[in-house]
Short mmCIF file of C-alpha atoms and ligand atoms in Angstrom, two decimals:
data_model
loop_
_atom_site.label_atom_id
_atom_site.label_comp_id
_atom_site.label_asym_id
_atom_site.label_seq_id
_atom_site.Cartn_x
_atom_site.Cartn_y
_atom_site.Cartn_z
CA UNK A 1 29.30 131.16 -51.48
CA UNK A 2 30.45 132.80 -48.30
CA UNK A 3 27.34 135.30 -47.48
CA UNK A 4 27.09 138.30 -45.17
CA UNK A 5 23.88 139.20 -47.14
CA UNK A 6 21.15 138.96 -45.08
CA UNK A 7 19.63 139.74 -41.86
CA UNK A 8 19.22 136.96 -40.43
CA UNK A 9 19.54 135.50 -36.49
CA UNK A 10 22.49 133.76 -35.56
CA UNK A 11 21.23 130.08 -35.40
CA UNK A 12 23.68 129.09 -33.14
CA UNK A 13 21.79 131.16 -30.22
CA UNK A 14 18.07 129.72 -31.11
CA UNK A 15 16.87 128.44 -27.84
CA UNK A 16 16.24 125.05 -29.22
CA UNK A 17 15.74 122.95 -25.90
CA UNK A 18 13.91 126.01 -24.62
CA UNK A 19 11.37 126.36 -27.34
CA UNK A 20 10.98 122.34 -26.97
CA UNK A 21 10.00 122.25 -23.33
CA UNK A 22 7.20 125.56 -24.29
CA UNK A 23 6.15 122.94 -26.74
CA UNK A 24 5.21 119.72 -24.82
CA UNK A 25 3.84 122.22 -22.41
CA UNK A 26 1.40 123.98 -24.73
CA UNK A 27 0.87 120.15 -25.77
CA UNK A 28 0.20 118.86 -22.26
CA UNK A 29 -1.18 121.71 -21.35
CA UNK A 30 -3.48 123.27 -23.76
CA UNK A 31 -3.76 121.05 -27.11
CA UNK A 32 -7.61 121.68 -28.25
CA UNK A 33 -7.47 125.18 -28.57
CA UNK A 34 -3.55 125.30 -29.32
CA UNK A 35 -4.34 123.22 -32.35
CA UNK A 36 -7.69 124.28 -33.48
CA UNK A 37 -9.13 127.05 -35.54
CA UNK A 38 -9.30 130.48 -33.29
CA UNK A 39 -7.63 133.40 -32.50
CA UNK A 40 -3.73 134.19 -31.67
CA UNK A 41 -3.55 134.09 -27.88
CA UNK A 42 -4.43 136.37 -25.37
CA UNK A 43 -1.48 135.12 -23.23
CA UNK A 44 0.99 136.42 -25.93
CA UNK A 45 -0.96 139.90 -26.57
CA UNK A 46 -0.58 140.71 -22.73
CA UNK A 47 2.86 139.94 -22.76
CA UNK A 48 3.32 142.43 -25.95
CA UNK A 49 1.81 145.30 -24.05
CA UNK A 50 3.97 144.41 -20.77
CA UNK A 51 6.97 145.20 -23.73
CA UNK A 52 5.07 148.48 -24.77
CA UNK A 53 4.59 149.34 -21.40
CA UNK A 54 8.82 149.23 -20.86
CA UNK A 55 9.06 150.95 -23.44
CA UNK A 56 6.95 154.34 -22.32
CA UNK A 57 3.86 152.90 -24.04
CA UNK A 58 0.41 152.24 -22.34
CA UNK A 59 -1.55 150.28 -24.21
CA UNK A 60 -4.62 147.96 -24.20
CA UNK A 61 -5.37 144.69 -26.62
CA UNK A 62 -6.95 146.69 -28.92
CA UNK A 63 -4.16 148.61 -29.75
CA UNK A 64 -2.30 145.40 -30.85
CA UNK A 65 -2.00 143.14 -34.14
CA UNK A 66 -0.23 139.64 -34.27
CA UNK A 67 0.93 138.71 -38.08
CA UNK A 68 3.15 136.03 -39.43
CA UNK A 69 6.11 138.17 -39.11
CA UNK A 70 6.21 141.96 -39.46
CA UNK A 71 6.51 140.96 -42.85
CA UNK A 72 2.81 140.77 -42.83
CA UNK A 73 2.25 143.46 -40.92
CA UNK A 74 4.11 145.38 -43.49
CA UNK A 75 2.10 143.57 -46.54
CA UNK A 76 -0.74 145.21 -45.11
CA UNK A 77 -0.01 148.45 -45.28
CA UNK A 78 -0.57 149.40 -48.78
CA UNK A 79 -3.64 147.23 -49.21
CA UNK A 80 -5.39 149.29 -46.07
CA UNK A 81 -4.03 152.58 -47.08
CA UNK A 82 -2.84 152.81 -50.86
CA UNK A 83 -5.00 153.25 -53.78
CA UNK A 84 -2.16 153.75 -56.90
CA UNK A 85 -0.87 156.55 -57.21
CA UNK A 86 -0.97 157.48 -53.45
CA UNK A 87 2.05 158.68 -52.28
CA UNK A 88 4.07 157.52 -49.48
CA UNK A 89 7.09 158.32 -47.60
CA UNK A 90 10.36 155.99 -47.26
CA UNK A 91 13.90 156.75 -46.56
CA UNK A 92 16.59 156.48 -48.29
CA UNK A 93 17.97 153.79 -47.78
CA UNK A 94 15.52 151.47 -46.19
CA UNK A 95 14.38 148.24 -45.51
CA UNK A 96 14.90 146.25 -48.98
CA UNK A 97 11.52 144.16 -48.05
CA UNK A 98 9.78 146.99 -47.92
CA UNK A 99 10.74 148.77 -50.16
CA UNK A 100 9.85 146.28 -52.82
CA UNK A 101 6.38 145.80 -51.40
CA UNK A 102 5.31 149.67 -51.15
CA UNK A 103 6.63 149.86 -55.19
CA UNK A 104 4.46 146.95 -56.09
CA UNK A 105 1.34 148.09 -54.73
CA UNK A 106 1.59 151.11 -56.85
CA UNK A 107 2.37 153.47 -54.44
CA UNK A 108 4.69 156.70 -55.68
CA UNK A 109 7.54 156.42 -53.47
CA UNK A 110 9.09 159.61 -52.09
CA UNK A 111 12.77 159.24 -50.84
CA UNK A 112 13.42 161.41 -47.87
CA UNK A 113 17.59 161.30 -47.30
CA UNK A 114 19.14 159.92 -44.04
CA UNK A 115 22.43 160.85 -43.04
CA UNK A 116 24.40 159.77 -39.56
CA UNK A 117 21.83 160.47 -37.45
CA UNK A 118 18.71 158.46 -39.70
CA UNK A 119 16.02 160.36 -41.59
CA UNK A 120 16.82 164.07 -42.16
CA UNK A 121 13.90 165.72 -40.73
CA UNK A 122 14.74 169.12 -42.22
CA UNK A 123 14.48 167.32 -45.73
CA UNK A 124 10.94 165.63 -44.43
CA UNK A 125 9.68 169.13 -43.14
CA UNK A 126 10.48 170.38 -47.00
CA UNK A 127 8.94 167.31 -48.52
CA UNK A 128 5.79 167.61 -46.64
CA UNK A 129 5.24 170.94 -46.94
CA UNK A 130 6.21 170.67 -50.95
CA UNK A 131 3.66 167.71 -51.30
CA UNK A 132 0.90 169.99 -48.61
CA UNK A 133 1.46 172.84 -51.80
CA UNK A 134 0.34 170.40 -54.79
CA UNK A 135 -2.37 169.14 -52.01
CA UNK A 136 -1.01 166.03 -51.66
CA UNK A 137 -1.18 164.28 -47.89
CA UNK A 138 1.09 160.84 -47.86
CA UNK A 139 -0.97 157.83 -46.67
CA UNK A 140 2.35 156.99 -44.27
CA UNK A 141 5.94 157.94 -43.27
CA UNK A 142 7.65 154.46 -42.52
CA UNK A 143 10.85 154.87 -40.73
CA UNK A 144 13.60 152.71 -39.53
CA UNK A 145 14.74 154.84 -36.07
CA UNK A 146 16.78 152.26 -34.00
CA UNK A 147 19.56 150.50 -35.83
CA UNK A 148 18.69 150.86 -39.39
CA UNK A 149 18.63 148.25 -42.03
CA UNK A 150 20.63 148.47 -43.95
CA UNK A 151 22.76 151.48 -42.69
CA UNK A 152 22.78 150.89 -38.81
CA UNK A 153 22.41 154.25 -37.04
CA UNK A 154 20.25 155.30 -34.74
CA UNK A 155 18.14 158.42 -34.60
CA UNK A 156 18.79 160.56 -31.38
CA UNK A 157 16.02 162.18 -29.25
CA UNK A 158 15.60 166.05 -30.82
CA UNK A 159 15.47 164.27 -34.37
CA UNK A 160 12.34 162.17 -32.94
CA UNK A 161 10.79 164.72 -31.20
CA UNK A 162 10.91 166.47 -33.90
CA UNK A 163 9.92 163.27 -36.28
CA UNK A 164 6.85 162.69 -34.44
CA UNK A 165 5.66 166.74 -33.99
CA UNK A 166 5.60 166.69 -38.11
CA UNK A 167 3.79 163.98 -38.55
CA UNK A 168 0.98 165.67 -35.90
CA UNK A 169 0.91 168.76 -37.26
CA UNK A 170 0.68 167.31 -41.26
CA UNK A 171 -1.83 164.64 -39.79
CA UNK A 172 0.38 161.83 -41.72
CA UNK A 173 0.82 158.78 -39.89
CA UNK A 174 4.17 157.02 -38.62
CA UNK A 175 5.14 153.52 -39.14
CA UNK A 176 8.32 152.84 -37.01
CA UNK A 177 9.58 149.57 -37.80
CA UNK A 178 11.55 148.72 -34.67
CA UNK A 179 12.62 145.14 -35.79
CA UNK A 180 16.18 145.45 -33.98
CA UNK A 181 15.53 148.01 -30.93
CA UNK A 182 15.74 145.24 -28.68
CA UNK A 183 18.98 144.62 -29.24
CA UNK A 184 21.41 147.67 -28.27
CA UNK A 185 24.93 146.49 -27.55
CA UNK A 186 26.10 150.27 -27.19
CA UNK A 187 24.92 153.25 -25.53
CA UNK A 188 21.39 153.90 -23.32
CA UNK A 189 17.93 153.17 -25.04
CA UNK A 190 16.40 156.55 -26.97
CA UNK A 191 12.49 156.67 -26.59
CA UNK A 192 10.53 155.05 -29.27
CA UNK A 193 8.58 157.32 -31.59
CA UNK A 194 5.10 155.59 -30.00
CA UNK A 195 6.24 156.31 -26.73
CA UNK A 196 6.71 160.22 -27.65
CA UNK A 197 3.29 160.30 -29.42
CA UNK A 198 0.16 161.60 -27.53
CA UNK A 199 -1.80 161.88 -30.39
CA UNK A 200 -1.80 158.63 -31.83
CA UNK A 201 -0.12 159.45 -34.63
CA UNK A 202 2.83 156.49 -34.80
CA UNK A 203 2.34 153.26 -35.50
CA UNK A 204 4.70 150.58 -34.52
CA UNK A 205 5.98 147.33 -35.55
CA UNK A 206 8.02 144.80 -34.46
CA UNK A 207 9.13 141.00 -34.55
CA UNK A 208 10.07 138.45 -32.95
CA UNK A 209 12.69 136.71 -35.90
CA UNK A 210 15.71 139.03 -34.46
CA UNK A 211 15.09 138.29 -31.25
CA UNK A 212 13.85 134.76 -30.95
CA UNK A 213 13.85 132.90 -34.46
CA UNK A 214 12.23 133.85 -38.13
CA UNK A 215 11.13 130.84 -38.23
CA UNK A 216 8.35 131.37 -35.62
CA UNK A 217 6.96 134.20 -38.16
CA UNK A 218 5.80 136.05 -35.35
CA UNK A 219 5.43 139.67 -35.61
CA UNK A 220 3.14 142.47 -33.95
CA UNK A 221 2.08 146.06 -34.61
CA UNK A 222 0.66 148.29 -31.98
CA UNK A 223 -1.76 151.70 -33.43
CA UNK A 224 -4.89 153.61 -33.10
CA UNK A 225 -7.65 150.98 -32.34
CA UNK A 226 -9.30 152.08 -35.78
CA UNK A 227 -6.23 151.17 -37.88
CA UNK A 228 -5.98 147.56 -35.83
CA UNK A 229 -9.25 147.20 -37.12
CA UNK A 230 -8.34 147.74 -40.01
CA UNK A 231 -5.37 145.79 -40.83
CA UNK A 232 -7.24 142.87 -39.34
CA UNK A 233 -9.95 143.29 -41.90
CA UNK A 234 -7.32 142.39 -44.62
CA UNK A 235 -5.77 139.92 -42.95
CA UNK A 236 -7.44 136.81 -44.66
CA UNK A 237 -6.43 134.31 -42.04
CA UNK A 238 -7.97 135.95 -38.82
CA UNK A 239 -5.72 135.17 -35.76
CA UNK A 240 -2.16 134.13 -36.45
CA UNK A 241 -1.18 131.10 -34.97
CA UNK A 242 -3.37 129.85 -32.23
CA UNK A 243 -0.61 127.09 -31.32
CA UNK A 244 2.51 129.54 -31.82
CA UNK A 245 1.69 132.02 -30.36
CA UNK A 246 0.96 129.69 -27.13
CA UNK A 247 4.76 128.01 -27.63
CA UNK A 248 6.30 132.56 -27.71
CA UNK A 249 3.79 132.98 -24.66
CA UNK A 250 4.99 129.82 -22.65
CA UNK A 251 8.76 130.34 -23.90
CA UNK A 252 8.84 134.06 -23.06
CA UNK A 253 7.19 134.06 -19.88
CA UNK A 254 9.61 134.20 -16.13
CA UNK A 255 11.85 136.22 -17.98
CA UNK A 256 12.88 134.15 -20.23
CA UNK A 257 12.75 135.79 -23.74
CA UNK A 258 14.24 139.10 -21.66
CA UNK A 259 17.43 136.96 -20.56
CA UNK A 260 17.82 135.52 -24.08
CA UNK A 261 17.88 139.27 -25.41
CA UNK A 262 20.74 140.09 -22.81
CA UNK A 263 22.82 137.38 -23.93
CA UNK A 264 21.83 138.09 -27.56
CA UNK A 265 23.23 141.25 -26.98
CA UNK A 266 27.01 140.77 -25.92
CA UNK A 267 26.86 138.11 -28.91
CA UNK A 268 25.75 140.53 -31.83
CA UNK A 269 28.69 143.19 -29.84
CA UNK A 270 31.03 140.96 -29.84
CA UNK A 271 30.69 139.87 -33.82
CA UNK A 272 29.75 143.38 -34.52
CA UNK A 273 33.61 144.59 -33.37
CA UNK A 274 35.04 141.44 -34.72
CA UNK A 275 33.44 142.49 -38.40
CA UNK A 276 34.65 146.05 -38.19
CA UNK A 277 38.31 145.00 -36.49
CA UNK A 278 38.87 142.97 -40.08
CA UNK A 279 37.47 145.68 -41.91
CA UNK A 280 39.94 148.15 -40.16
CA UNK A 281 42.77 145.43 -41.59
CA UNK A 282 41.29 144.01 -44.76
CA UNK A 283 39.43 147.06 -46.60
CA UNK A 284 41.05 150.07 -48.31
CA UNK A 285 41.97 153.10 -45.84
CA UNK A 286 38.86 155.20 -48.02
CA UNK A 287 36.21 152.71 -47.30
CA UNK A 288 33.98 154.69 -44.66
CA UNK A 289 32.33 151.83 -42.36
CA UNK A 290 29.96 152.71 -39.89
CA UNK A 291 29.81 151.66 -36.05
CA UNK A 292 26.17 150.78 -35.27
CA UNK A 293 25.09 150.50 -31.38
CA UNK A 294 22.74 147.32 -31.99
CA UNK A 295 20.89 145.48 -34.88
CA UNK A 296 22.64 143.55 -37.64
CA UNK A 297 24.30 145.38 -39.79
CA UNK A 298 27.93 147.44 -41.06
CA UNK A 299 27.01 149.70 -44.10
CA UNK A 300 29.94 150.96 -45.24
CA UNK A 301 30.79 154.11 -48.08
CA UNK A 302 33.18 152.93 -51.15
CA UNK A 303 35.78 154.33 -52.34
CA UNK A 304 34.78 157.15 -54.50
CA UNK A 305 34.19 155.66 -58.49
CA UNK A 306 33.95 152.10 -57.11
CA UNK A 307 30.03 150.96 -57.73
CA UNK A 308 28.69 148.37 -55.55
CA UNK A 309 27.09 146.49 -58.16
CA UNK A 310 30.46 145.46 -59.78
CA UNK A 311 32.19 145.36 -56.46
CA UNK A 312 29.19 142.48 -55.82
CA UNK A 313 30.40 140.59 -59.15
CA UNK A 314 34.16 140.56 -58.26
CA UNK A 315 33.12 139.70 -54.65
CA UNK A 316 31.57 136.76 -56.37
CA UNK A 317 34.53 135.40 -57.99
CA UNK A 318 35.97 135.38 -54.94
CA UNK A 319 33.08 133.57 -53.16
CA UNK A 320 31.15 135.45 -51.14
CA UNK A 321 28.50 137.92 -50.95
CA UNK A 322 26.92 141.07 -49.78
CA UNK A 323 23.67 143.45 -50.18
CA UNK A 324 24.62 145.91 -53.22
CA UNK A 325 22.90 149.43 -51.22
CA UNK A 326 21.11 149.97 -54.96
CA UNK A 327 18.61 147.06 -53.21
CA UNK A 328 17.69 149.40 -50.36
CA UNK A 329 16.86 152.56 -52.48
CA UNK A 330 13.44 153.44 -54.53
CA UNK A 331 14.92 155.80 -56.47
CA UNK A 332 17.85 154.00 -57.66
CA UNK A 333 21.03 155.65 -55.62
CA UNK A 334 23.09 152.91 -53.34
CA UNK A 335 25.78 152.66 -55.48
CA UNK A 336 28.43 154.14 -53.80
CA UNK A 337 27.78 151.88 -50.58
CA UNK A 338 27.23 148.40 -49.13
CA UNK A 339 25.33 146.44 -45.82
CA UNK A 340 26.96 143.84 -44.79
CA UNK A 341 25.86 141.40 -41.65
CA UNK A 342 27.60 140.40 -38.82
CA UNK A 343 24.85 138.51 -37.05
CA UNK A 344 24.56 134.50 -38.92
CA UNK A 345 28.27 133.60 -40.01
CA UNK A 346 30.91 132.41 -37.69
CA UNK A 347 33.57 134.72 -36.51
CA UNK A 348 35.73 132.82 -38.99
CA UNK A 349 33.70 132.94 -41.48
CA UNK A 350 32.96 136.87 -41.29
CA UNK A 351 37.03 137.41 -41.07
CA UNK A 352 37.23 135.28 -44.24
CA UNK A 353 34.25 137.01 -45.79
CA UNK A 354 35.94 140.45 -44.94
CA UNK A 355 38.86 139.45 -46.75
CA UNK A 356 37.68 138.38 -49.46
CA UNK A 357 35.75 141.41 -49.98
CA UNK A 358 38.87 143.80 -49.27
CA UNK A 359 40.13 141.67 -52.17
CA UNK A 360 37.85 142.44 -54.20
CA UNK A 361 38.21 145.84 -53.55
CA UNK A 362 41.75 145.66 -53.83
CA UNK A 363 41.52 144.46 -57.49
CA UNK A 364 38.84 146.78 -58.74
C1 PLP B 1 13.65 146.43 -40.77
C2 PLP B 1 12.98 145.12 -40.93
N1 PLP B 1 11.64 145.05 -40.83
C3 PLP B 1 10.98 143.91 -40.99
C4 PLP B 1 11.64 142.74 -41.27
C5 PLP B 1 10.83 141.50 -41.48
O1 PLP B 1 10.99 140.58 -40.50
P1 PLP B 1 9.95 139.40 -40.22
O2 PLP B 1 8.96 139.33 -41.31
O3 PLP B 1 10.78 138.18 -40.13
O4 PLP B 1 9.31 139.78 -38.93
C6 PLP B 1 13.03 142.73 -41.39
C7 PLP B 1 13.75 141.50 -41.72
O5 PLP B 1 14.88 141.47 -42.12
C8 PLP B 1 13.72 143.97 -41.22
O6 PLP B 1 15.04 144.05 -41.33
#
């Protein structure tokens, strides 16, 4: 099976002989504590807030959580804040991984749409103030800003400003999820939601899987002191990764993690326009595909009557596979669209994979 699925790294890009040489050197270097009990390193934390700080945020260690991925990070959230029955905010569509997580701690799910330009705040403004009415205050408002999974756009400025203003005057706090902001192939950078909150109202998480390797399951949030706290009470294991987080530090450092995002970069643009050159060619003139400035991912609109979920079964016949949008929605829309991810296959493999799927199409 041929898959554009998932969002996953491009393993051809994983800095293999760089991540080696951070290796021996943490080994040489720094073995005891690398490979003992203790906490996640300082080395790595100070390098996190040198990323905030880039990114309009000042911040200080204990602003800042390191998890096995932002997986964790996100795992955490409804344990810390959810009793059942507490309700909290998601868009529609959103991050499948999430999703499913926030459903199964019992939370009730409240779908705010998106449109082109990300979560429609007007709908958010009507949905708080509708929930404020039955006295109802959501325990969070997690948001997908900067290159969306699954749909790939990017919220602009006003639609932040005005994002982050809400959440201050309902007192409901943020979580960005900023797992692809790093890497923009289009366009200038837009402020992050943390950096245009003053009152500590936006939470943030990101990772280092799109941007280095999953396989590191590195991840780190940056809130309120209080809610680092917090989440670290819950987080059985105490400090993640005393000898990983050494190998990111040592890796990262001289620039090194900053050059490996620039080339990152032109690779993800140039598969991103390969993907949505075949589309142009292979898919049905009514298929609406979107252009995304970074991240992973091509959502694209079927045809109207065509339902994603069968599309996915004829796709299979033909042999390869994509994320049905019904897998990104709590409240069971998605059918009339599809993610599909430029960033693992070859560029034969996503011309062949784009074909196919067109073919499918073309039969339905
Ligand atoms: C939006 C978003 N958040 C979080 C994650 C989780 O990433 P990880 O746990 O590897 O850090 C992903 C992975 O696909 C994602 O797309």
């Amino acid at each position: 099976m041929l898959s554009l699925a998932f969002g996953l790294a491009d393993p051809a890009l994983f800095p293999r002989e760089e991540l080696a040489a951070a290796t021996a050197a943490v080994m040489a270097d720094d073995a005891p504590a690398a490979l003992n009990y203790g906490p996640s390193f300082a080395g790595l934390t100070d390098q996190v807030l040198g990323r905030l700080r880039a990114q309009g945020v000042e911040a200080e260690p204990e602003n800042i959580l390191v998890g096995y991925g932002s997986s964790q990070i996100l795992a955490l959230l409804p344990e810390v804040f959810v009793d059942r029955g507490d309700t909290v905010i998601i868009e529609g569509p959103s991050f499948m991984g999430a999703v499913r997580r926030f459903a199964m701690s019992g939370a009730n799910l409240v779908t705010v749409p998106t449109d082109g330009e990300g979560m429609d705040v007007d709908a958010l403004e009507v949905t708080l103030r509708e929930l404020a009415a039955r006295g109802v205050r959501p325990k969070f408002i997690y948001t997908i800003p900067t290159f969306h999974n699954p749909s790939g756009v990017t919220m602009p400025l006003a639609r932040r400003q005005r994002l982050v203003a809400l959440a201050a005057e309902h007192q409901v706090l943020v979580v960005e999820d900023d797992a692809y902001g790093e890497l923009r192939f289009r366009g200038d950078d837009l402020p992050t939601l943390a950096a245009l909150d003053a009152e500590g109202w936006v939470m943030r998480v990101c990772t280092y899987s799109k941007i280095l390797a999953p396989g590191v399951r590195m991840g780190w949030a940056y809130a309120r002191p209080e809610i680092i706290e917090r989440l670290n009470m819950f987080k059985h294991e105490g400090g993640s990764g005393p000898f990983l987080t050494r190998v990111i530090a040592r890796y990262a450092a001289e620039g090194r993690l900053d050059a490996h995002i620039a080339q990152l970069r032109d690779h993800y643009r140039q598969k991103c326009d390969l993907m949505l050159d075949a589309i142009g060619r292979e898919f049905p003139a009514e298929v609406q595909a979107g252009r995304p400035d970074g991240g992973f991912f091509v959502w694209c609109r079927l045809p109207q009557g065509m339902r994603a979920t069968a599309l996915a079964e004829r796709a299979k016949d033909e042999g390869v596979a994509f994320l049905p949008g019904v897998n990104c929605y709590a409240n069971g829309q998605g059918e009339d669209a599809i993610r599909l991810a430029f960033s693992f296959q070859s560029a034969e493999k996503i011309q062949d994979g784009i074909a196919r799927i067109g073919r499918a199409m073309r039969n339905m």
